[in-house]
């Protein structure tokens, strides 16, 4: 569930974040109106609490996966909830790239796609890895929350058995596994970001 949601949120959020950077004022492809629209959409989506968003996208989940509850159905709201977060992470990472490198690329005749894929993304890769790590950890938290309304996964296990059936050992084990997962993912993310950081 978390793996699939991460992939889909990256597929949605990566282009959004890149568009935010290149369409802003004095950027590579200045489009202020489009930039404002994208900013507005992202801000609205980020303002909706995940539990509410999950209920709001029940019809969309039904349309796509023919279910509104369960692990597969939860991938839809998880992806939609994480996509704006990913977009902001991509935006922040790409803005950290030294503008001198971008200007040098432009002076050598590089096109906008070339600057995006050969300059901005490679230069921002350590920050992007850290951001994706943060996204995965957030999705683990969201997926646990989704268990409250039948989202499946460890959160569902902890609530169904730990809370409703008073089987505290299952709840503690579920929470322990979630904590362990977060620790491992953060550790791997830190190591990967450090290994590709050329600074």
Short mmCIF file of C-alpha atoms in Angstrom, two decimals:
data_model
loop_
_atom_site.label_atom_id
_atom_site.label_comp_id
_atom_site.label_asym_id
_atom_site.label_seq_id
_atom_site.Cartn_x
_atom_site.Cartn_y
_atom_site.Cartn_z
CA UNK A 1 0.00 0.00 0.00
CA UNK A 2 2.72 2.47 1.01
CA UNK A 3 4.98 1.42 -1.87
CA UNK A 4 2.25 1.84 -4.51
CA UNK A 5 1.09 5.14 -2.98
CA UNK A 6 4.66 6.43 -3.03
CA UNK A 7 5.02 5.60 -6.73
CA UNK A 8 1.70 7.20 -7.68
CA UNK A 9 2.26 10.29 -5.52
CA UNK A 10 5.67 10.76 -7.16
CA UNK A 11 4.11 10.41 -10.61
CA UNK A 12 1.59 13.12 -9.69
CA UNK A 13 3.76 15.35 -7.52
CA UNK A 14 7.00 15.39 -9.47
CA UNK A 15 5.60 17.15 -12.57
CA UNK A 16 3.60 19.52 -10.36
CA UNK A 17 6.66 20.51 -8.33
CA UNK A 18 8.77 20.98 -11.46
CA UNK A 19 6.07 23.10 -13.08
CA UNK A 20 5.88 25.25 -9.95
CA UNK A 21 9.60 26.03 -10.25
CA UNK A 22 9.84 26.68 -13.98
CA UNK A 23 6.62 28.73 -14.27
CA UNK A 24 7.34 31.20 -11.49
CA UNK A 25 8.46 34.77 -12.17
CA UNK A 26 11.88 35.13 -13.84
CA UNK A 27 12.18 31.38 -14.22
CA UNK A 28 12.78 29.11 -17.23
CA UNK A 29 9.18 29.08 -18.52
CA UNK A 30 7.49 32.03 -16.85
CA UNK A 31 3.71 31.48 -16.67
CA UNK A 32 2.40 33.44 -13.66
CA UNK A 33 -1.27 32.50 -14.07
CA UNK A 34 -0.51 28.79 -14.36
CA UNK A 35 1.83 29.11 -11.39
CA UNK A 36 -0.91 30.72 -9.28
CA UNK A 37 -3.44 28.05 -10.28
CA UNK A 38 -1.03 25.24 -9.39
CA UNK A 39 -0.15 26.92 -6.08
CA UNK A 40 -3.85 27.25 -5.26
CA UNK A 41 -4.65 23.61 -6.08
CA UNK A 42 -1.70 22.36 -4.02
CA UNK A 43 -2.57 24.57 -1.06
CA UNK A 44 -6.21 23.45 -1.09
CA UNK A 45 -5.31 19.76 -1.25
CA UNK A 46 -2.76 20.16 1.54
CA UNK A 47 -5.36 21.89 3.71
CA UNK A 48 -7.78 18.97 3.75
CA UNK A 49 -7.24 16.56 6.67
CA UNK A 50 -6.41 13.07 5.43
CA UNK A 51 -9.39 11.36 7.08
CA UNK A 52 -11.76 13.85 5.40
CA UNK A 53 -9.95 13.54 2.07
CA UNK A 54 -10.22 9.78 2.26
CA UNK A 55 -13.99 10.03 2.63
CA UNK A 56 -14.26 12.67 -0.11
CA UNK A 57 -12.49 10.45 -2.65
CA UNK A 58 -14.61 7.37 -1.92
CA UNK A 59 -16.40 7.82 -5.30
CA UNK A 60 -13.04 8.09 -7.10
CA UNK A 61 -11.74 4.98 -5.34
CA UNK A 62 -14.93 3.18 -6.32
CA UNK A 63 -14.47 4.28 -9.92
CA UNK A 64 -10.81 3.26 -10.14
CA UNK A 65 -10.54 0.10 -8.03
CA UNK A 66 -14.26 -0.71 -7.52
CA UNK A 67 -13.85 -0.52 -3.74
CA UNK A 68 -14.07 2.17 -1.07
CA UNK A 69 -12.37 0.34 1.80
CA UNK A 70 -9.44 -1.99 2.16
CA UNK A 71 -5.79 -1.81 1.22
CA UNK A 72 -6.23 -1.38 -2.54
CA UNK A 73 -8.87 1.33 -2.17
CA UNK A 74 -6.69 3.26 0.27
CA UNK A 75 -3.96 3.68 -2.33
CA UNK A 76 -6.12 6.26 -4.15
CA UNK A 77 -6.56 8.76 -1.26
CA UNK A 78 -3.01 8.12 -0.05
CA UNK A 79 -1.63 9.04 -3.48
CA UNK A 80 -3.83 12.14 -3.73
CA UNK A 81 -2.93 13.24 -0.19
CA UNK A 82 0.81 12.78 -0.72
CA UNK A 83 1.03 14.29 -4.23
CA UNK A 84 0.86 17.97 -3.12
CA UNK A 85 3.34 17.23 -0.35
CA UNK A 86 5.67 15.70 -2.94
CA UNK A 87 5.17 18.73 -5.20
CA UNK A 88 6.31 21.10 -2.43
CA UNK A 89 9.31 18.89 -1.68
CA UNK A 90 10.31 18.83 -5.37
CA UNK A 91 9.82 22.60 -5.58
CA UNK A 92 11.98 23.18 -2.52
CA UNK A 93 14.73 20.81 -3.69
CA UNK A 94 14.92 22.29 -7.21
CA UNK A 95 15.06 25.84 -5.84
CA UNK A 96 18.18 24.92 -3.86
CA UNK A 97 20.14 24.42 -7.09
CA UNK A 98 22.69 27.16 -7.72
CA UNK A 99 21.19 29.57 -10.27
CA UNK A 100 24.67 30.16 -11.69
CA UNK A 101 24.69 26.59 -13.03
CA UNK A 102 21.27 27.11 -14.62
CA UNK A 103 22.35 30.40 -16.21
CA UNK A 104 25.55 28.81 -17.51
CA UNK A 105 23.48 26.01 -19.09
CA UNK A 106 21.17 28.56 -20.70
CA UNK A 107 24.11 30.51 -22.10
CA UNK A 108 25.38 27.28 -23.71
CA UNK A 109 22.06 26.86 -25.49
CA UNK A 110 20.48 24.17 -23.30
CA UNK A 111 16.72 23.77 -23.69
CA UNK A 112 14.28 23.81 -20.77
CA UNK A 113 13.84 20.00 -20.72
CA UNK A 114 17.63 19.57 -20.84
CA UNK A 115 18.07 21.94 -17.89
CA UNK A 116 15.37 20.11 -15.93
CA UNK A 117 16.65 16.58 -16.52
CA UNK A 118 20.40 17.19 -16.85
CA UNK A 119 20.94 20.06 -14.43
CA UNK A 120 18.18 20.65 -11.90
CA UNK A 121 17.26 17.05 -11.01
CA UNK A 122 20.84 15.67 -10.82
CA UNK A 123 22.00 18.67 -8.76
CA UNK A 124 19.03 18.39 -6.39
CA UNK A 125 19.21 14.60 -6.05
CA UNK A 126 20.36 14.45 -2.37
CA UNK A 127 17.52 16.78 -1.33
CA UNK A 128 15.08 14.84 -3.49
CA UNK A 129 16.09 11.56 -1.82
CA UNK A 130 15.58 13.09 1.63
CA UNK A 131 12.22 14.46 0.52
CA UNK A 132 11.08 11.11 -0.86
CA UNK A 133 12.17 9.47 2.39
CA UNK A 134 10.02 11.96 4.28
CA UNK A 135 7.12 11.23 1.94
CA UNK A 136 7.34 7.48 2.60
CA UNK A 137 7.38 8.09 6.35
CA UNK A 138 4.35 10.39 6.08
CA UNK A 139 2.55 7.77 4.00
CA UNK A 140 3.20 5.17 6.70
CA UNK A 141 1.55 7.56 9.17
CA UNK A 142 -1.37 8.21 6.81
CA UNK A 143 -1.83 4.49 6.13
CA UNK A 144 -1.98 3.80 9.87
CA UNK A 145 -4.60 6.56 10.15
CA UNK A 146 -6.55 5.02 7.27
CA UNK A 147 -6.95 1.90 9.39
CA UNK A 148 -9.51 3.83 11.43
CA UNK A 149 -11.99 3.63 8.53
CA UNK A 150 -11.12 0.24 7.12
CA UNK A 151 -8.01 1.22 5.22
CA UNK A 152 -6.21 -2.03 5.91
CA UNK A 153 -2.57 -2.41 6.87
CA UNK A 154 -0.95 -2.27 10.30
CA UNK A 155 -3.13 0.64 11.42
CA UNK A 156 -6.25 -1.37 10.76
CA UNK A 157 -4.76 -4.32 12.67
CA UNK A 158 -3.88 -2.14 15.65
CA UNK A 159 -7.34 -0.53 15.79
CA UNK A 160 -9.40 -3.64 15.06
CA UNK A 161 -7.67 -5.94 17.52
CA UNK A 162 -5.91 -3.56 19.90
CA UNK A 163 -8.67 -1.00 20.41
CA UNK A 164 -11.95 -2.77 19.61
CA UNK A 165 -11.02 -6.21 21.02
CA UNK A 166 -8.71 -4.99 23.80
CA UNK A 167 -5.87 -7.19 22.53
CA UNK A 168 -3.16 -4.79 23.59
CA UNK A 169 -0.30 -7.09 22.65
CA UNK A 170 -1.35 -6.93 18.97
CA UNK A 171 -1.61 -3.16 19.15
CA UNK A 172 1.85 -2.81 20.72
CA UNK A 173 3.40 -5.17 18.17
CA UNK A 174 1.75 -3.27 15.29
CA UNK A 175 2.96 0.08 16.62
CA UNK A 176 6.42 -1.40 17.21
CA UNK A 177 6.62 -2.59 13.59
CA UNK A 178 5.54 0.85 12.35
CA UNK A 179 8.24 2.53 14.48
CA UNK A 180 10.84 0.06 13.23
CA UNK A 181 9.81 0.63 9.61
CA UNK A 182 10.16 4.39 10.00
CA UNK A 183 13.59 4.04 11.60
CA UNK A 184 14.87 1.75 8.85
CA UNK A 185 13.50 3.92 6.03
CA UNK A 186 14.96 7.08 7.55
CA UNK A 187 18.34 5.38 7.99
CA UNK A 188 18.39 4.12 4.41
CA UNK A 189 17.30 7.51 3.10
CA UNK A 190 20.04 9.31 5.04
CA UNK A 191 22.69 6.90 3.78
CA UNK A 192 21.55 7.11 0.16
CA UNK A 193 21.41 10.93 0.23
CA UNK A 194 24.88 11.08 1.77
CA UNK A 195 26.33 8.68 -0.80
CA UNK A 196 25.14 10.76 -3.78
CA UNK A 197 25.91 14.17 -2.27
CA UNK A 198 28.80 15.61 -4.26
CA UNK A 199 29.17 18.76 -2.10
#
